[in-house]
């Protein structure tokens, strides 16, 4: 099993101090760019805080990013140094040519260097010059340039200042209450602004302990070992946990399944009653039985001490939030963008409403434009896009930042996100449709892993659907189909019939123009590696539509044929 080593605050301070001195000895100073391409680990923070102490600028790079994207970021940011975390990453970037990144002077591999050893660069034993240097760094100096892997267009470098981050952490403390007794498990990439603020700077500000997961694959083990009280995660994490729980439930006897669903319903009644006021003795007793029967196992799988999770990076399904709440695990969904450092709004322990992203933080202004776009203004809004004043001007309107998201504020002040502005489907009939709502609805079913709804400038909607492999294989085994190869199984009439039943059931309460009429089944999951997803696992619609253009056209051709045949049938006089 993994072993965790502790690091005190004073040990950490010494590491940051010696790293800052080592960076200074390498010629790093004010406004120099230092890139980090690494998984989460303490050294990430040593380099980050060490460089920030000198007035330098951190450029985080996702460890999984393709080489051309890495070259673009290093070149565009003019990074002088690059820190990497493993020989595997070193091997991947071995193709970097000096001519492509002329400013890059060196790259350093964590674990194979004396860079972080105290004394290796002790030019200033008392840290006097270091403190003088820290004092010279100004709140509005750029702290980081984060390249957004947006769902459209080339990556843009978002310039965030020290003030942006500090104000965001300060404002968030009004809604998210943490202290020195809290333990956070960090597993979302620090290269993403969500973990950088919520799982790192915010935790430092609260004095909480941060434990770094060994890897994304070991999170289920790490969470039981660390027993965190809080963690930040994207919706995909909760989807995977939910799927695993429901698979285990479906494998049990009908009686055990009945008990589980009773326990969940009781948990829901108890939590809702608790929100309203004192809970009756009878319901408290039933909840105790429900916990013993099923619910406590879910909490134990999360370590047993979790106070709440913070969810961000993509929309969280209301169904998932309510499921975990019934099991006694509160997920506080928030909302923000890289450009807003990032948190704009978040639910709080004392004031939450599922299906919303909470209320704007104190000090953050939010208004809804005439076309439904969410606009925001605060001390957390970025300085601009690095070396791209035109792109900056496109999103800044009289000090208001245009988020590109469509939403509304309800009568209680909670913000509801309905879709990305650029993702809105406008049918040929002029109907505006939010595809994410429909996709979330489809993906609630255990048979559907991923769904992408298409229909812009068309007269009806279709979907590309990736079936959930383990669920399909289980059903196929029962139906005697398991001997087929996966790609053949996905296209079999049986699987198509199962998915058709799900689509029809999910669409029955939707308006006629919102209903998905036809679909194609894909045997390959959409992935980050293939460029179809962003690092926060949002679908890059343009990429998907280009890649699957022949499939999409084939679905529409067949759909048109079936619709014409149906129209002809309806027009035929009855005998």
Coordinates of C-alpha atoms in Angstrom, one line a residue:
X1 CA 0.0 0.0 0.0
X2 CA 1.1 3.6 -0.6
X3 CA 3.0 5.3 2.2
X4 CA 2.4 8.9 3.1
X5 CA 5.2 11.1 4.5
X6 CA 4.3 14.3 6.4
X7 CA 5.8 17.7 5.8
X8 CA 5.3 20.4 8.4
X9 CA 4.6 24.1 7.6
X10 CA 8.2 25.0 8.6
X11 CA 9.6 22.2 6.4
X12 CA 7.6 23.5 3.6
X13 CA 8.7 27.0 4.1
X14 CA 12.4 25.8 4.0
X15 CA 11.8 23.9 0.8
X16 CA 10.1 27.0 -0.8
X17 CA 13.0 29.2 0.4
X18 CA 15.7 27.0 -1.0
X19 CA 13.8 26.5 -4.3
X20 CA 13.5 30.3 -4.7
X21 CA 17.2 30.7 -4.0
X22 CA 18.1 27.9 -6.5
X23 CA 15.8 29.5 -9.1
X24 CA 17.5 32.9 -8.5
X25 CA 20.9 31.3 -8.9
X26 CA 19.7 30.0 -12.3
X27 CA 18.9 33.6 -13.3
X28 CA 15.2 33.4 -12.8
X29 CA 13.7 36.8 -11.8
X30 CA 10.8 39.2 -12.2
X31 CA 8.5 38.3 -15.1
X32 CA 10.5 35.2 -16.2
X33 CA 8.3 32.3 -17.1
X34 CA 8.8 28.9 -15.4
X35 CA 6.8 26.0 -16.8
X36 CA 5.7 22.9 -14.7
X37 CA 4.6 19.8 -16.6
X38 CA 4.0 17.4 -13.7
X39 CA 1.4 15.4 -11.8
X40 CA 0.4 16.6 -8.4
X41 CA 3.2 16.4 -5.8
X42 CA 4.8 18.6 -3.1
X43 CA 7.6 19.7 -5.5
X44 CA 4.9 21.3 -7.7
X45 CA 4.2 23.7 -4.9
X46 CA 7.9 24.3 -4.0
X47 CA 8.5 25.5 -7.6
X48 CA 5.2 27.4 -7.7
X49 CA 5.7 29.4 -4.5
X50 CA 9.5 29.7 -5.0
X51 CA 9.0 31.3 -8.4
X52 CA 6.1 33.5 -7.3
X53 CA 8.4 34.8 -4.4
X54 CA 10.8 36.1 -7.1
X55 CA 8.1 37.8 -9.1
X56 CA 8.4 35.1 -11.8
X57 CA 5.4 33.7 -13.6
X58 CA 4.3 30.0 -13.5
X59 CA 3.1 28.3 -16.7
X60 CA 1.4 25.0 -15.9
X61 CA 1.2 22.3 -18.6
X62 CA -0.9 19.2 -18.5
X63 CA 1.3 16.1 -18.3
X64 CA -0.8 14.3 -20.9
X65 CA -0.7 17.2 -23.4
X66 CA 0.4 16.3 -27.0
X67 CA 3.9 17.5 -28.0
X68 CA 2.6 20.2 -30.5
X69 CA 0.5 21.7 -27.8
X70 CA 3.5 21.6 -25.3
X71 CA 5.7 23.4 -28.0
X72 CA 3.0 26.0 -28.5
X73 CA 2.7 26.8 -24.8
X74 CA 6.5 26.9 -24.2
X75 CA 7.1 29.0 -27.3
X76 CA 4.2 31.4 -26.8
X77 CA 4.8 31.9 -23.1
X78 CA 8.6 32.3 -23.7
X79 CA 9.3 30.0 -20.8
X80 CA 12.9 29.9 -19.6
X81 CA 12.7 26.8 -17.5
X82 CA 10.6 23.6 -17.5
X83 CA 10.1 21.2 -14.6
X84 CA 8.9 17.7 -15.4
X85 CA 7.9 14.9 -13.0
X86 CA 8.9 11.6 -14.7
X87 CA 11.2 9.9 -17.2
X88 CA 8.0 9.1 -19.2
X89 CA 7.3 12.8 -19.7
X90 CA 11.0 13.4 -20.4
X91 CA 10.8 10.7 -23.1
X92 CA 7.6 12.3 -24.6
X93 CA 9.2 15.7 -24.9
X94 CA 12.5 14.5 -26.1
X95 CA 11.4 15.7 -29.6
X96 CA 11.5 19.3 -28.4
X97 CA 13.9 21.2 -30.7
X98 CA 15.9 24.2 -29.6
X99 CA 14.7 26.2 -32.6
X100 CA 11.0 25.6 -31.6
X101 CA 11.5 27.0 -28.1
X102 CA 14.5 29.3 -28.3
X103 CA 13.9 30.9 -24.8
X104 CA 13.9 27.5 -23.0
X105 CA 17.3 27.3 -21.2
X106 CA 16.9 24.1 -19.2
X107 CA 14.5 21.4 -18.1
X108 CA 14.7 19.7 -14.7
X109 CA 13.3 16.3 -13.7
X110 CA 11.8 16.0 -10.2
X111 CA 13.4 13.2 -8.2
X112 CA 16.7 13.4 -10.1
X113 CA 18.0 16.7 -8.9
X114 CA 19.4 18.3 -5.8
X115 CA 17.4 21.4 -6.7
X116 CA 15.0 21.1 -3.7
X117 CA 17.6 20.1 -1.0
X118 CA 18.1 22.8 1.6
X119 CA 21.6 24.2 1.4
X120 CA 22.1 23.5 -2.3
X121 CA 21.7 27.2 -3.0
X122 CA 22.0 28.8 0.5
X123 CA 23.3 32.1 -0.7
X124 CA 21.1 33.8 1.9
X125 CA 20.9 31.7 5.1
X126 CA 18.6 34.0 7.0
X127 CA 16.3 34.6 4.0
X128 CA 16.7 38.4 4.3
X129 CA 17.2 39.0 0.5
X130 CA 14.4 36.5 -0.1
X131 CA 11.9 38.4 2.1
X132 CA 13.0 41.7 0.5
X133 CA 12.3 40.1 -2.9
X134 CA 8.8 38.8 -1.7
X135 CA 8.0 42.3 -0.5
X136 CA 8.7 43.8 -3.9
X137 CA 6.1 41.5 -5.6
X138 CA 3.0 43.6 -6.2
X139 CA -0.7 42.3 -6.0
X140 CA -1.3 43.2 -9.7
X141 CA 1.8 41.5 -11.0
X142 CA 1.0 38.4 -13.1
X143 CA 1.4 35.2 -11.1
X144 CA 0.6 32.7 -13.8
X145 CA -0.3 32.2 -17.4
X146 CA -2.7 29.3 -17.8
X147 CA -3.4 28.1 -21.3
X148 CA -7.1 27.2 -21.7
X149 CA -7.8 24.1 -23.6
X150 CA -11.2 25.4 -24.7
X151 CA -13.7 23.4 -26.7
X152 CA -13.0 25.6 -29.7
X153 CA -10.0 27.4 -31.2
X154 CA -6.3 27.5 -30.3
X155 CA -5.2 27.7 -26.7
X156 CA -5.1 31.2 -25.2
X157 CA -2.9 32.2 -22.2
X158 CA -4.9 33.5 -19.4
X159 CA -2.9 36.0 -17.2
X160 CA -3.9 35.8 -13.6
X161 CA -2.5 38.1 -10.9
X162 CA -1.6 37.5 -7.3
X163 CA -4.6 39.7 -6.4
X164 CA -6.9 37.6 -8.6
X165 CA -6.1 34.4 -6.6
X166 CA -5.9 36.0 -3.2
X167 CA -9.3 37.8 -3.6
X168 CA -10.9 34.6 -4.9
X169 CA -9.6 32.5 -1.9
X170 CA -10.7 35.3 0.5
X171 CA -14.2 35.6 -1.0
X172 CA -14.7 31.8 -1.1
X173 CA -14.1 31.6 2.7
X174 CA -17.5 33.2 3.2
X175 CA -19.2 30.1 1.8
X176 CA -16.7 27.2 2.2
X177 CA -15.7 26.8 5.8
X178 CA -12.4 25.0 6.4
X179 CA -9.9 25.0 9.2
X180 CA -6.7 23.5 10.5
X181 CA -8.3 20.2 11.3
X182 CA -9.4 19.6 7.7
X183 CA -7.6 17.2 5.4
X184 CA -7.9 17.6 1.7
X185 CA -7.1 14.9 -0.9
X186 CA -5.6 16.5 -4.0
X187 CA -6.0 14.5 -7.2
X188 CA -7.4 16.9 -9.9
X189 CA -4.4 18.2 -11.9
X190 CA -2.8 21.3 -10.4
X191 CA -2.3 22.5 -14.0
X192 CA -6.0 23.2 -13.9
X193 CA -7.1 26.4 -12.2
X194 CA -9.9 24.6 -10.2
X195 CA -7.5 22.5 -8.2
X196 CA -4.9 25.2 -8.1
X197 CA -7.3 27.5 -6.2
X198 CA -9.7 25.1 -4.5
X199 CA -7.3 22.3 -3.6
X200 CA -4.1 24.3 -3.0
X201 CA -4.2 28.1 -2.4
X202 CA -7.6 27.9 -0.6
X203 CA -6.4 25.0 1.6
X204 CA -3.2 26.9 2.5
X205 CA -5.3 30.0 3.4
X206 CA -7.4 27.8 5.7
X207 CA -4.4 26.0 7.3
X208 CA -5.7 22.6 6.1
X209 CA -3.5 19.6 5.4
X210 CA -3.1 18.6 1.8
X211 CA -2.5 14.9 0.9
X212 CA -1.5 14.1 -2.7
X213 CA -3.0 11.0 -4.3
X214 CA -0.4 8.7 -5.8
X215 CA -2.2 8.9 -9.2
X216 CA -5.7 9.3 -10.6
X217 CA -5.9 5.4 -10.8
X218 CA -5.2 5.0 -7.1
X219 CA -7.8 7.6 -5.8
X220 CA -10.2 4.9 -4.4
X221 CA -7.4 3.4 -2.3
X222 CA -5.9 6.8 -1.4
X223 CA -9.3 8.1 -0.2
X224 CA -9.6 5.2 2.2
X225 CA -6.0 5.6 3.4
X226 CA -6.0 9.4 3.8
X227 CA -9.7 9.7 5.0
X228 CA -10.1 13.3 3.9
X229 CA -12.7 15.7 5.3
X230 CA -12.9 17.6 2.0
X231 CA -11.9 17.1 -1.7
X232 CA -12.4 18.9 -5.0
X233 CA -13.5 16.8 -8.0
X234 CA -15.0 17.1 -11.5
X235 CA -18.4 15.4 -12.1
X236 CA -16.8 12.5 -13.9
X237 CA -15.4 11.4 -10.6
X238 CA -18.9 11.2 -9.0
X239 CA -20.3 9.5 -12.1
X240 CA -17.6 6.7 -11.8
X241 CA -18.3 6.2 -8.1
X242 CA -22.0 6.1 -8.7
X243 CA -21.6 3.6 -11.5
X244 CA -19.4 1.3 -9.3
X245 CA -22.0 1.5 -6.5
X246 CA -24.9 0.7 -8.7
X247 CA -23.1 -2.2 -10.4
X248 CA -22.5 -3.8 -7.0
X249 CA -26.2 -3.2 -6.1
X250 CA -27.4 -4.9 -9.3
X251 CA -25.2 -7.9 -8.6
X252 CA -27.0 -8.5 -5.3
X253 CA -30.2 -10.5 -4.7
X254 CA -33.6 -8.9 -5.4
X255 CA -34.2 -8.6 -1.6
X256 CA -30.8 -6.9 -1.1
X257 CA -31.6 -4.5 -3.9
X258 CA -34.9 -3.7 -2.3
X259 CA -33.2 -2.9 1.0
X260 CA -30.7 -0.6 -0.7
X261 CA -33.4 1.4 -2.5
X262 CA -35.4 1.6 0.8
X263 CA -32.3 2.9 2.6
X264 CA -31.6 5.5 -0.1
X265 CA -35.3 6.7 0.0
X266 CA -35.1 6.9 3.8
X267 CA -31.8 8.8 3.6
X268 CA -33.4 11.3 1.2
X269 CA -36.4 11.8 3.6
X270 CA -34.0 12.2 6.6
X271 CA -31.7 14.8 4.9
X272 CA -34.7 16.8 3.6
X273 CA -36.3 16.8 7.0
X274 CA -32.9 17.9 8.6
X275 CA -32.8 20.9 6.3
X276 CA -36.3 22.0 7.5
X277 CA -35.7 21.7 11.3
X278 CA -35.7 19.0 14.0
X279 CA -36.1 15.4 12.8
X280 CA -38.7 13.2 14.4
X281 CA -37.5 10.3 16.6
X282 CA -39.2 7.8 14.3
X283 CA -37.3 9.1 11.2
X284 CA -34.0 9.2 13.1
X285 CA -34.5 5.6 14.0
X286 CA -35.3 4.6 10.4
X287 CA -32.2 6.5 9.2
X288 CA -30.0 4.6 11.7
X289 CA -31.4 1.4 10.2
X290 CA -30.8 2.7 6.7
X291 CA -27.2 3.6 7.6
X292 CA -26.5 0.2 9.1
X293 CA -28.1 -1.5 6.1
X294 CA -26.4 0.3 3.3
X295 CA -25.6 4.0 3.5
X296 CA -22.6 3.9 5.8
X297 CA -20.8 1.6 3.3
X298 CA -20.9 4.5 0.7
X299 CA -19.5 6.9 3.3
X300 CA -16.8 4.4 4.3
X301 CA -15.8 4.0 0.6
X302 CA -15.1 7.8 0.7
X303 CA -12.9 7.4 3.9
X304 CA -15.7 7.8 6.4
X305 CA -14.8 11.4 7.4
X306 CA -15.8 13.4 4.4
X307 CA -17.7 16.7 5.3
X308 CA -18.4 17.6 1.7
X309 CA -17.0 17.5 -1.8
X310 CA -16.6 20.6 -4.0
X311 CA -17.6 20.0 -7.6
X312 CA -16.5 22.1 -10.6
X313 CA -15.0 22.1 -14.0
X314 CA -18.2 20.9 -15.7
X315 CA -22.0 20.6 -14.9
X316 CA -23.0 18.1 -12.2
X317 CA -26.1 16.1 -12.8
X318 CA -28.8 16.9 -10.2
X319 CA -29.6 13.2 -10.0
X320 CA -26.0 12.5 -8.8
X321 CA -26.0 15.3 -6.3
X322 CA -29.3 14.0 -4.8
X323 CA -28.1 10.4 -4.8
X324 CA -25.0 11.2 -2.7
X325 CA -26.9 13.6 -0.5
X326 CA -29.3 10.8 0.4
X327 CA -26.3 8.7 1.3
X328 CA -25.1 11.5 3.7
X329 CA -22.4 13.0 1.3
X330 CA -22.9 16.6 0.4
X331 CA -21.5 17.8 -2.9
X332 CA -21.3 21.6 -3.2
X333 CA -21.4 22.5 -6.9
X334 CA -19.7 25.7 -7.9
X335 CA -19.0 27.6 -11.2
X336 CA -16.2 29.6 -12.7
X337 CA -13.7 29.9 -15.5
X338 CA -10.0 30.1 -15.8
X339 CA -10.5 33.8 -16.6
X340 CA -12.2 34.4 -13.2
X341 CA -9.5 32.7 -11.0
X342 CA -11.9 30.6 -11.1
X343 CA -14.8 30.7 -8.6
X344 CA -17.8 32.9 -9.5
X345 CA -20.5 31.1 -7.5
X346 CA -20.7 28.1 -5.2
X347 CA -23.2 26.4 -3.0
X348 CA -22.5 26.4 0.8
X349 CA -23.1 24.0 3.6
X350 CA -25.8 26.3 5.0
X351 CA -27.3 27.4 1.8
X352 CA -27.4 25.0 -1.1
X353 CA -29.9 24.1 -3.9
X354 CA -29.2 21.2 -6.2
X355 CA -29.5 21.9 -9.9
X356 CA -27.8 25.3 -9.3
X357 CA -24.2 26.3 -9.0
X358 CA -24.9 28.3 -5.8
X359 CA -24.8 32.0 -5.2
X360 CA -22.2 34.5 -6.4
X361 CA -19.4 35.0 -3.9
X362 CA -19.6 38.2 -1.8
X363 CA -17.8 40.9 -3.9
X364 CA -18.5 39.2 -7.2
X365 CA -21.1 40.9 -9.5
X366 CA -23.2 38.8 -11.9
X367 CA -25.7 40.0 -14.4
X368 CA -27.5 38.2 -17.2
X369 CA -27.3 39.9 -20.7
X370 CA -30.2 40.3 -23.0
X371 CA -29.3 37.0 -24.9
X372 CA -29.0 35.1 -21.6
X373 CA -25.2 35.2 -21.3
X374 CA -23.7 35.4 -17.8
X375 CA -21.6 38.5 -17.3
X376 CA -19.3 39.0 -14.3
X377 CA -17.2 41.8 -12.7
X378 CA -14.9 41.5 -9.8
X379 CA -11.3 41.7 -8.6
X380 CA -11.0 38.0 -9.7
X381 CA -11.3 38.7 -13.4
X382 CA -8.1 38.1 -15.4
X383 CA -5.6 40.8 -16.5
X384 CA -6.2 39.6 -20.1
X385 CA -5.0 37.0 -22.6
X386 CA -1.2 36.9 -23.0
X387 CA 0.0 38.6 -26.2
X388 CA -3.6 38.6 -27.5
X389 CA -5.3 42.0 -27.0
X390 CA -7.9 41.3 -29.7
X391 CA -9.1 38.1 -27.9
X392 CA -9.1 40.1 -24.6
X393 CA -11.3 42.9 -26.2
X394 CA -13.8 40.3 -27.4
X395 CA -14.6 39.1 -23.9
X396 CA -14.3 42.3 -21.9
X397 CA -17.2 44.8 -22.2
X398 CA -16.9 47.9 -20.0
X399 CA -15.1 45.9 -17.2
X400 CA -17.6 43.1 -17.4
X401 CA -16.3 39.7 -18.5
X402 CA -18.5 37.7 -20.9
X403 CA -18.4 34.1 -19.7
X404 CA -19.8 32.4 -22.9
X405 CA -22.3 30.6 -20.6
X406 CA -26.0 30.9 -20.7
X407 CA -27.9 31.0 -17.4
X408 CA -30.3 32.7 -15.0
X409 CA -30.5 33.9 -11.4
X410 CA -33.5 32.5 -9.6
X411 CA -35.6 34.4 -7.1
X412 CA -33.4 33.3 -4.2
X413 CA -30.2 34.5 -5.9
X414 CA -29.0 31.0 -7.0
X415 CA -27.3 30.9 -10.4
X416 CA -28.4 28.2 -12.9
X417 CA -26.3 27.4 -15.9
X418 CA -28.2 26.1 -18.9
X419 CA -25.5 25.8 -21.5
X420 CA -22.4 27.2 -23.3
X421 CA -23.4 30.0 -25.6
X422 CA -21.4 28.6 -28.4
X423 CA -22.8 25.1 -27.8
X424 CA -26.4 26.1 -28.1
X425 CA -28.1 24.3 -30.9
X426 CA -30.3 26.5 -33.2
X427 CA -32.4 24.2 -35.3
X428 CA -33.4 25.1 -38.9
X429 CA -36.9 25.9 -37.4
X430 CA -35.3 28.5 -35.1
X431 CA -35.6 26.6 -31.9
X432 CA -32.8 27.1 -29.3
X433 CA -31.8 23.9 -27.5
X434 CA -29.3 23.3 -24.7
X435 CA -27.6 20.0 -25.7
X436 CA -25.9 19.4 -22.3
X437 CA -29.3 19.0 -20.6
X438 CA -30.3 16.2 -23.0
X439 CA -26.8 14.6 -22.8
X440 CA -26.9 14.6 -19.0
X441 CA -30.4 13.0 -19.1
X442 CA -29.2 10.2 -21.4
X443 CA -26.0 9.6 -19.3
X444 CA -28.1 9.0 -16.1
X445 CA -28.8 5.6 -17.5
X446 CA -26.2 2.9 -16.7
X447 CA -26.2 1.7 -20.3
X448 CA -24.9 5.1 -21.6
X449 CA -21.3 6.1 -21.0
X450 CA -21.2 9.3 -23.2
X451 CA -23.6 11.2 -25.4
X452 CA -23.2 14.1 -27.8
X453 CA -26.3 15.7 -29.2
X454 CA -26.2 17.3 -32.7
X455 CA -28.7 19.3 -34.6
X456 CA -27.4 22.9 -35.3
X457 CA -29.0 24.2 -38.5
X458 CA -30.8 20.8 -38.9
X459 CA -34.5 20.3 -38.6
X460 CA -34.2 17.6 -35.9
X461 CA -31.8 16.3 -33.3
X462 CA -29.6 13.2 -33.4
X463 CA -27.0 11.8 -30.9
X464 CA -23.7 10.0 -31.0
X465 CA -23.8 7.5 -28.1
X466 CA -21.0 5.5 -26.5
X467 CA -22.5 2.5 -24.6
X468 CA -21.1 1.6 -21.2
X469 CA -19.0 -1.5 -22.0
X470 CA -19.2 -3.4 -18.7
X471 CA -23.0 -2.9 -18.5
X472 CA -23.5 -4.0 -22.2
X473 CA -21.2 -7.1 -21.7
X474 CA -23.2 -8.1 -18.6
X475 CA -26.5 -7.9 -20.4
X476 CA -25.0 -9.5 -23.5
X477 CA -23.8 -12.5 -21.4
X478 CA -27.3 -13.0 -20.0
X479 CA -28.7 -12.8 -23.6
X480 CA -26.1 -15.2 -25.0
X481 CA -24.4 -12.5 -27.2
X482 CA -21.1 -12.3 -25.3
X483 CA -19.0 -14.3 -27.9
X484 CA -19.1 -11.4 -30.3
X485 CA -16.3 -8.9 -30.7
X486 CA -17.0 -5.5 -29.0
X487 CA -17.4 -3.5 -32.2
X488 CA -19.8 -6.1 -33.6
X489 CA -21.7 -6.3 -30.3
X490 CA -22.2 -2.5 -30.2
X491 CA -23.8 -2.6 -33.7
X492 CA -26.0 -5.6 -33.0
X493 CA -29.8 -5.3 -33.1
X494 CA -30.0 -6.3 -29.4
X495 CA -27.8 -3.5 -28.1
X496 CA -29.5 -1.0 -30.5
X497 CA -32.9 -2.1 -29.1
X498 CA -31.7 -1.6 -25.5
X499 CA -30.4 1.9 -26.2
X500 CA -33.5 2.8 -28.3
X501 CA -35.6 1.9 -25.2
X502 CA -33.5 4.2 -23.0
X503 CA -33.6 7.1 -25.5
X504 CA -37.4 6.8 -25.9
X505 CA -37.9 6.7 -22.1
X506 CA -35.7 9.7 -21.5
X507 CA -37.3 11.8 -24.3
X508 CA -40.9 11.1 -23.5
X509 CA -41.4 14.3 -21.4
X510 CA -39.4 16.6 -23.8
X511 CA -41.0 19.0 -26.3
X512 CA -41.3 17.6 -29.8
X513 CA -38.4 19.7 -31.1
X514 CA -36.1 18.7 -28.2
X515 CA -36.5 15.0 -28.8
X516 CA -33.6 12.9 -30.2
X517 CA -35.0 11.1 -33.2
X518 CA -32.1 9.0 -34.3
X519 CA -28.6 8.0 -33.0
X520 CA -25.4 6.3 -33.9
X521 CA -23.5 4.0 -31.5
X522 CA -19.7 4.4 -31.2
X523 CA -17.5 1.6 -30.0
X524 CA -14.7 3.9 -28.9
X525 CA -14.9 6.2 -25.9
X526 CA -14.3 9.9 -26.5
X527 CA -11.0 10.7 -24.8
X528 CA -8.5 13.4 -23.8
X529 CA -5.7 11.6 -25.7
X530 CA -7.6 11.6 -29.0
X531 CA -8.3 15.4 -28.6
X532 CA -12.1 14.9 -28.3
X533 CA -12.3 16.1 -24.6
X534 CA -10.7 19.0 -22.7
X535 CA -8.6 18.2 -19.6
X536 CA -11.8 18.7 -17.5
X537 CA -13.5 16.1 -19.7
X538 CA -15.8 18.5 -21.6
X539 CA -16.7 17.5 -25.1
X540 CA -14.9 19.4 -27.9
X541 CA -18.0 19.5 -30.2
X542 CA -16.2 20.9 -33.2
X543 CA -13.6 18.1 -33.0
X544 CA -16.2 15.4 -32.5
X545 CA -18.3 16.7 -35.4
X546 CA -15.4 16.8 -37.7
X547 CA -14.1 13.4 -36.8
X548 CA -17.5 11.7 -37.0
X549 CA -18.9 13.8 -39.9
X550 CA -19.5 10.7 -42.2
X551 CA -21.3 8.9 -39.3
X552 CA -23.4 12.0 -38.6
X553 CA -24.3 12.4 -42.3
X554 CA -25.2 8.7 -42.5
X555 CA -27.6 9.1 -39.5
X556 CA -29.3 12.1 -41.1
X557 CA -29.6 10.3 -44.5
X558 CA -31.3 7.3 -42.8
X559 CA -33.4 9.6 -40.6
X560 CA -34.6 11.6 -43.6
X561 CA -35.4 8.4 -45.5
X562 CA -37.4 7.0 -42.5
X563 CA -39.3 10.4 -42.0
X564 CA -40.2 10.5 -45.8
X565 CA -41.4 6.9 -45.6
X566 CA -43.5 7.7 -42.5
X567 CA -45.0 10.9 -44.2
X568 CA -45.9 8.8 -47.3
X569 CA -47.5 6.2 -45.0
X570 CA -49.6 8.8 -43.2
X571 CA -50.7 10.4 -46.5
X572 CA -51.8 7.0 -48.0
X573 CA -55.6 6.8 -47.9
X574 CA -56.9 4.0 -45.7
X575 CA -58.8 1.2 -47.4

